[in-house]
Amino acid sequence: MMPTGPKGQKRPADVIGNAVKVMRIATGEDKDETPDDGKDAAAKELGAKGGKKRAANLSPERRAEIARKAAQKRWSKG
């Protein structure tokens, strides 16, 4: 049985075998088989931009209000 990486990719169980596999991927001798996470690349790109855009459009007072509500919610759970 082969262990899996964080995204389910197959990796050798021994340290040296794993290092050789990574070296082969880095040099292009071997292909890295990362499974598809099912998310659209364009949607991920837009999602990453959305938070920055929203933060830029919020006033400092509104950001403080959102942070205050989040802190109250976080600390009220007990």
Coordinates of C-alpha atoms in Angstrom, one line a residue:
M1 CA 0.0 0.0 0.0
M2 CA 1.3 3.4 -1.0
P3 CA 0.8 6.5 1.2
T4 CA -1.0 9.5 -0.3
G5 CA 0.0 13.1 -0.3
P6 CA -2.2 16.0 0.9
K7 CA -4.2 16.0 -2.4
G8 CA -4.4 12.2 -2.7
Q9 CA -1.3 11.7 -4.9
K10 CA 0.5 8.4 -4.6
R11 CA 4.0 8.6 -3.0
P12 CA 6.6 5.9 -2.1
A13 CA 6.5 4.8 1.5
D14 CA 10.3 5.0 2.1
V15 CA 12.1 8.4 2.5
I16 CA 14.7 7.8 -0.2
G17 CA 12.1 6.5 -2.7
N18 CA 10.0 9.6 -2.0
A19 CA 13.0 11.9 -2.5
V20 CA 13.8 10.2 -5.9
K21 CA 10.2 10.6 -6.9
V22 CA 10.2 14.3 -6.1
M23 CA 13.5 14.8 -7.9
R24 CA 12.1 13.1 -11.0
I25 CA 9.0 15.3 -10.9
A26 CA 11.2 18.4 -10.5
T27 CA 13.4 17.5 -13.4
G28 CA 10.5 16.5 -15.7
E29 CA 11.4 12.8 -15.9
D30 CA 8.2 11.8 -14.2
K31 CA 4.7 13.3 -14.3
D32 CA 3.1 14.6 -11.1
E33 CA -0.4 13.0 -10.9
T34 CA -2.3 15.5 -8.8
P35 CA -6.0 14.7 -8.8
D36 CA -8.5 17.3 -10.0
D37 CA -10.2 19.0 -7.0
G38 CA -13.3 19.6 -9.0
K39 CA -13.0 23.4 -8.8
D40 CA -12.8 25.7 -11.8
A41 CA -9.5 27.5 -12.1
A42 CA -11.1 30.7 -13.3
A43 CA -13.5 30.6 -10.3
K44 CA -10.6 30.1 -7.9
E45 CA -8.8 33.1 -9.4
L46 CA -11.9 35.3 -9.1
G47 CA -12.5 34.1 -5.6
A48 CA -9.0 35.1 -4.5
K49 CA -9.5 38.6 -6.0
G50 CA -12.9 39.0 -4.4
G51 CA -11.7 39.3 -0.8
K52 CA -9.1 42.0 -1.6
K53 CA -11.6 43.9 -3.7
R54 CA -14.2 43.8 -0.9
A55 CA -11.6 44.9 1.7
A56 CA -10.6 47.8 -0.5
N57 CA -14.2 49.0 -0.8
L58 CA -15.0 48.8 2.9
S59 CA -14.5 51.9 5.1
P60 CA -12.3 51.4 8.2
E61 CA -15.4 51.9 10.4
R62 CA -17.3 49.1 8.6
R63 CA -14.3 46.8 8.8
A64 CA -14.0 47.5 12.5
E65 CA -17.8 46.8 12.9
I66 CA -17.4 43.4 11.1
A67 CA -14.4 42.5 13.2
R68 CA -16.2 43.4 16.4
K69 CA -19.2 41.2 15.5
A70 CA -16.9 38.4 14.6
A71 CA -15.0 38.6 17.9
Q72 CA -18.3 38.7 19.9
K73 CA -19.5 35.6 18.0
R74 CA -16.2 33.8 18.5
W75 CA -16.0 34.5 22.2
S76 CA -19.7 33.9 22.9
K77 CA -19.4 30.2 22.0
G78 CA -18.7 28.4 25.2

